[in-house]
PDB file of C-alpha atoms in Angstrom:
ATOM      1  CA  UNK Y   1     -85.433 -52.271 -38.318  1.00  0.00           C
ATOM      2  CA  UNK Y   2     -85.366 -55.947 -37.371  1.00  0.00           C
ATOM      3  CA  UNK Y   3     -87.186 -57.956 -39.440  1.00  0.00           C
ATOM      4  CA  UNK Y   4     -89.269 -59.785 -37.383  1.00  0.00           C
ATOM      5  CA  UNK Y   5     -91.411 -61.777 -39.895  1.00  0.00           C
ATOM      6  CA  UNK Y   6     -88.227 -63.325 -41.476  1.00  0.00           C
ATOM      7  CA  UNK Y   7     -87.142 -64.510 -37.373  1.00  0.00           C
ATOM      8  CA  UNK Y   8     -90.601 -65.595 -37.037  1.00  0.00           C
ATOM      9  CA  UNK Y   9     -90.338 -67.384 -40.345  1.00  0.00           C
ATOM     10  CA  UNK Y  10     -88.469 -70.360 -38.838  1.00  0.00           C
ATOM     11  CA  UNK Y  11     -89.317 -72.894 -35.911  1.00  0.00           C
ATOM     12  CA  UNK Y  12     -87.195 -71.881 -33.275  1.00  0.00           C
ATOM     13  CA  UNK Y  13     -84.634 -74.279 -31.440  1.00  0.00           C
ATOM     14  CA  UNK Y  14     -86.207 -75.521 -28.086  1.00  0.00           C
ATOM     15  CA  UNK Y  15     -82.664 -74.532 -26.448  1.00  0.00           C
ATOM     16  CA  UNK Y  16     -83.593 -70.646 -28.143  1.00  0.00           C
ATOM     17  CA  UNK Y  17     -86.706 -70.525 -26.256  1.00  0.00           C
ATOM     18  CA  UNK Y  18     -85.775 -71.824 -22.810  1.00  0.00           C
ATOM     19  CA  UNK Y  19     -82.131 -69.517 -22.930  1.00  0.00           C
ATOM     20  CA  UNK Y  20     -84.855 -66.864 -23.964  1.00  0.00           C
ATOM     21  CA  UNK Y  21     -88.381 -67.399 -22.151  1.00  0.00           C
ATOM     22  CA  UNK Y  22     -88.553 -70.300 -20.521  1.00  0.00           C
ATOM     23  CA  UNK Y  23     -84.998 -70.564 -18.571  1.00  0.00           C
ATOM     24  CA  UNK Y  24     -82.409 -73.271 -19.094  1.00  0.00           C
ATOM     25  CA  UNK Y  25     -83.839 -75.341 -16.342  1.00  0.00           C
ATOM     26  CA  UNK Y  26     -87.393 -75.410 -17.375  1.00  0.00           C
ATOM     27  CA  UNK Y  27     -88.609 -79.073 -17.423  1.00  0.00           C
ATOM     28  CA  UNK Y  28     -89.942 -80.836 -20.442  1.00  0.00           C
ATOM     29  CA  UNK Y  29     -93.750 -80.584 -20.007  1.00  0.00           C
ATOM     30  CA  UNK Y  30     -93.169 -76.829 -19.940  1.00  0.00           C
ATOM     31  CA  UNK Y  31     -91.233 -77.019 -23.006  1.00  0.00           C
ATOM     32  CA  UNK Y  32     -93.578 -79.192 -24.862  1.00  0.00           C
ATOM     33  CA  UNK Y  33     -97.066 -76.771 -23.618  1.00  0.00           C
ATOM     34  CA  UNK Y  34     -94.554 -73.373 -25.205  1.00  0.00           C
ATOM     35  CA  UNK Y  35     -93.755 -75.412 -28.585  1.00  0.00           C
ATOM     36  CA  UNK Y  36     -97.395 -76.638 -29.110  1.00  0.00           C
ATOM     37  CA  UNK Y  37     -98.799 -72.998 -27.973  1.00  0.00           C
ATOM     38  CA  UNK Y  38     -96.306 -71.620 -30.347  1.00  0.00           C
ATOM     39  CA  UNK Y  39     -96.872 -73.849 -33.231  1.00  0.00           C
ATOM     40  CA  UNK Y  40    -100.468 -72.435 -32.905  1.00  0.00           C
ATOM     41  CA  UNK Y  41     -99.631 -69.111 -34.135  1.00  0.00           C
ATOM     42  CA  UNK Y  42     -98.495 -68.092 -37.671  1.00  0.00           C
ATOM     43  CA  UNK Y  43     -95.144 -66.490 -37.470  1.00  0.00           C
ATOM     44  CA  UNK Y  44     -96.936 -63.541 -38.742  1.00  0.00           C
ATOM     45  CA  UNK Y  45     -98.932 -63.012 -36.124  1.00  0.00           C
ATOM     46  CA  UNK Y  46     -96.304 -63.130 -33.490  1.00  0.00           C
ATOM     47  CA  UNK Y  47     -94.237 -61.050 -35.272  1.00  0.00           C
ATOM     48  CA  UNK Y  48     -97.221 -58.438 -35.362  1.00  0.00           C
ATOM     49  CA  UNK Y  49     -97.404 -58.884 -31.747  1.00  0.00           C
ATOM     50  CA  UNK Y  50     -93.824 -57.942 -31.427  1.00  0.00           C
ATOM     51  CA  UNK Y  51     -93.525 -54.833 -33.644  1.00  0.00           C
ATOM     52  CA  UNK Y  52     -97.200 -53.554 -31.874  1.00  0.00           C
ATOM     53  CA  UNK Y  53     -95.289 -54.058 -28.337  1.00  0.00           C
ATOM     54  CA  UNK Y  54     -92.039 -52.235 -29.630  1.00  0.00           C
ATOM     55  CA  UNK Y  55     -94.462 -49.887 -30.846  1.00  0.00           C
ATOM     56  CA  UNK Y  56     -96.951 -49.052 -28.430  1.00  0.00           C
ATOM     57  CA  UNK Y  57     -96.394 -45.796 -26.121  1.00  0.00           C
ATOM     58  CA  UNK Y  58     -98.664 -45.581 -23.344  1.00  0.00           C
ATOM     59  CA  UNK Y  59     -96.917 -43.259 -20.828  1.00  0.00           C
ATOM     60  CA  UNK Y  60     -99.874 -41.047 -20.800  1.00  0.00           C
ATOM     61  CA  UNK Y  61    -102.355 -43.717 -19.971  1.00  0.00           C
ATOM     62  CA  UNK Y  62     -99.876 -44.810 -17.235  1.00  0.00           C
ATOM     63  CA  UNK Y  63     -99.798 -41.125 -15.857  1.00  0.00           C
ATOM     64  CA  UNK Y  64    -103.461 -41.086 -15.772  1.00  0.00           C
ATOM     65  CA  UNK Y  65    -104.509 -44.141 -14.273  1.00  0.00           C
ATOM     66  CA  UNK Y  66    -104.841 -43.811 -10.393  1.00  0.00           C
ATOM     67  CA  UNK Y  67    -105.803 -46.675  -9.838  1.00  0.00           C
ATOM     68  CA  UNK Y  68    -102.449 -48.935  -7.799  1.00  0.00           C
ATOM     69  CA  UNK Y  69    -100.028 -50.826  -9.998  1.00  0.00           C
ATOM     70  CA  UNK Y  70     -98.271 -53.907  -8.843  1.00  0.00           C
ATOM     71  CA  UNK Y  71     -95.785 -54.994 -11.579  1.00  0.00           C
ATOM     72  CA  UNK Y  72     -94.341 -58.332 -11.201  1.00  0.00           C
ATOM     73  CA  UNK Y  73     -90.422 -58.500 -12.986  1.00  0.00           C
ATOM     74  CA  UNK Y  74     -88.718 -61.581 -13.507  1.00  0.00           C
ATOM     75  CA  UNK Y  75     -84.578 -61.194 -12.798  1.00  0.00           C
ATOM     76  CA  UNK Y  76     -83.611 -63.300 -15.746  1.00  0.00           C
ATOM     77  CA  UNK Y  77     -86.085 -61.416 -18.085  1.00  0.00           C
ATOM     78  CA  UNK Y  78     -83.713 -61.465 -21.470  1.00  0.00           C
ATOM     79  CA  UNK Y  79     -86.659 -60.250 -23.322  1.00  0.00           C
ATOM     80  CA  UNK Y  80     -87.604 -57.294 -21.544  1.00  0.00           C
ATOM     81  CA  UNK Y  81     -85.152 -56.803 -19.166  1.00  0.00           C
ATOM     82  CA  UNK Y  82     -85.220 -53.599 -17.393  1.00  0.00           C
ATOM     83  CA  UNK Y  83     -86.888 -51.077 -19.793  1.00  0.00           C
ATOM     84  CA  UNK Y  84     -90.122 -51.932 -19.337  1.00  0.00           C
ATOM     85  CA  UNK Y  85     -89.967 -51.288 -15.941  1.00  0.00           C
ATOM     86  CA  UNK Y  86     -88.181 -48.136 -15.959  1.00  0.00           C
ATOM     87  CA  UNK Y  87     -90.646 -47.078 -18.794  1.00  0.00           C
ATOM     88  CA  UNK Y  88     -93.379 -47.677 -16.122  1.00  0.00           C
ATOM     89  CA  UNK Y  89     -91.631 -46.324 -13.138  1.00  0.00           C
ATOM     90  CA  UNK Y  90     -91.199 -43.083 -15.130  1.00  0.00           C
ATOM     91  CA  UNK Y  91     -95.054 -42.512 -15.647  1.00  0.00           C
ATOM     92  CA  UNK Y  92     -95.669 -43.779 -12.555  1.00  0.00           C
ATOM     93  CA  UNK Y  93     -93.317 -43.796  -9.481  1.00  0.00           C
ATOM     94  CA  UNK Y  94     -95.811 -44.996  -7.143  1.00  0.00           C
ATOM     95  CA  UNK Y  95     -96.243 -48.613  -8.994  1.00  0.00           C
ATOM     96  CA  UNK Y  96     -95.569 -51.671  -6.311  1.00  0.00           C
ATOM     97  CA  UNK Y  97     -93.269 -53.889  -7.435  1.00  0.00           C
ATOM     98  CA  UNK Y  98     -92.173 -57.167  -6.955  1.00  0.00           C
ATOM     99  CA  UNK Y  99     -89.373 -59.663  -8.282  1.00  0.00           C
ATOM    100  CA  UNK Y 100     -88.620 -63.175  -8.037  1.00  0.00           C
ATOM    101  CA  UNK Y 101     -85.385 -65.168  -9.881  1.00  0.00           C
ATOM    102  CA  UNK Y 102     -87.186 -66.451 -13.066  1.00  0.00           C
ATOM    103  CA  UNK Y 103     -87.060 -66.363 -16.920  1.00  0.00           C
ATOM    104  CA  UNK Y 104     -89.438 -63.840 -19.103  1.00  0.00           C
ATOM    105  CA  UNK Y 105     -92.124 -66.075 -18.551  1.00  0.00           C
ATOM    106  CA  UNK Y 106     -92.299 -66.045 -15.026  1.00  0.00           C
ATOM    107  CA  UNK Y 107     -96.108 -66.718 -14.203  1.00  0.00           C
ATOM    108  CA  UNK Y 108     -95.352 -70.315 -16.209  1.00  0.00           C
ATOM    109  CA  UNK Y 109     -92.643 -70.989 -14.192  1.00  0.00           C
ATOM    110  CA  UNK Y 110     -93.703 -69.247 -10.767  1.00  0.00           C
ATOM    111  CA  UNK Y 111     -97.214 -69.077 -10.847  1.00  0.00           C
ATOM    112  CA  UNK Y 112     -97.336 -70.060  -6.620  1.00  0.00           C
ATOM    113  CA  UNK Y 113     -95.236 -67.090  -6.043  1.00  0.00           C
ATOM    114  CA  UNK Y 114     -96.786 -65.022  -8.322  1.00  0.00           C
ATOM    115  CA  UNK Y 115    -100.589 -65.856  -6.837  1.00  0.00           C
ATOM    116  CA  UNK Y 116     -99.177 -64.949  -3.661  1.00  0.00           C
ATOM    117  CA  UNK Y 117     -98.044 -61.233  -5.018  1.00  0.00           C
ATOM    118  CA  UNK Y 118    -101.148 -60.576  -6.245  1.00  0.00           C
ATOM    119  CA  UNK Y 119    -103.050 -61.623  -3.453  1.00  0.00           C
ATOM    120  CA  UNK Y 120    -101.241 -59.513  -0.772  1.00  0.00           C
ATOM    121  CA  UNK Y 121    -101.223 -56.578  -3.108  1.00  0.00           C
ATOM    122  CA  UNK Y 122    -105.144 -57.129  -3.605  1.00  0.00           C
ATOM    123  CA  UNK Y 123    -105.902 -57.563   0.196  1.00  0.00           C
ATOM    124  CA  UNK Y 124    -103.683 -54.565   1.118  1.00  0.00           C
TER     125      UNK Y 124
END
């Protein structure tokens, strides 16, 4: 019910994004790569992109899949939070998962740590 083309409609305030993806704290060449990656899509399309996420149900695919998960989370996700997570966990109690104090966007802003996660999960 949100209407996600009319939020999309407008250029959001840099402040908006870091509260929101980036975190408060994010530095300015971070800021400036999100606003010029942004600025390349049409609001459209990223609200699309949104409504297909909200939309998308894959639960079965989850329970099906045997090959091992590893699901990195981000503690200061304010975009997905916890439900994504618990949505996964429920279809699949056996995922590996690993967190680390950072904003929605966490491989921008922890991309050492999250290289690291991966590669003990793949050499395991």
């Amino acid at each position: 019910w949100i209407p996600w083309r009319a939020l999309f409609g407008f250029r959001p305030p840099m402040p908006l994004l870091k509260w929101t993806l980036l975190g408060r704290d994010a530095d300015h060449r971070l800021s400036r790569q999100l606003r010029a990656a942004l600025d390349r899509v049409s609001p459209s399309v990223l609200a699309r992109r949104i409504e297909t996420v909200l939309q998308a149900d894959v639960g079965e695919e989850l329970r099906a899949c045997r090959v091992p998960m590893l699901y990195l989370g981000a503690t200061e996700d304010r975009v997905v939070g916890t439900r994504g997570l618990d949505t996964i966990l429920e279809a699949r109690p056996d995922v590996r998962v690993q967190t680390v104090r950072a904003p929605h966007l966490l491989l921008q802003r922890e991309p050492a740590w999250a290289w690291d996660r991966i590669v003990e999960f793949v050499e395991v």
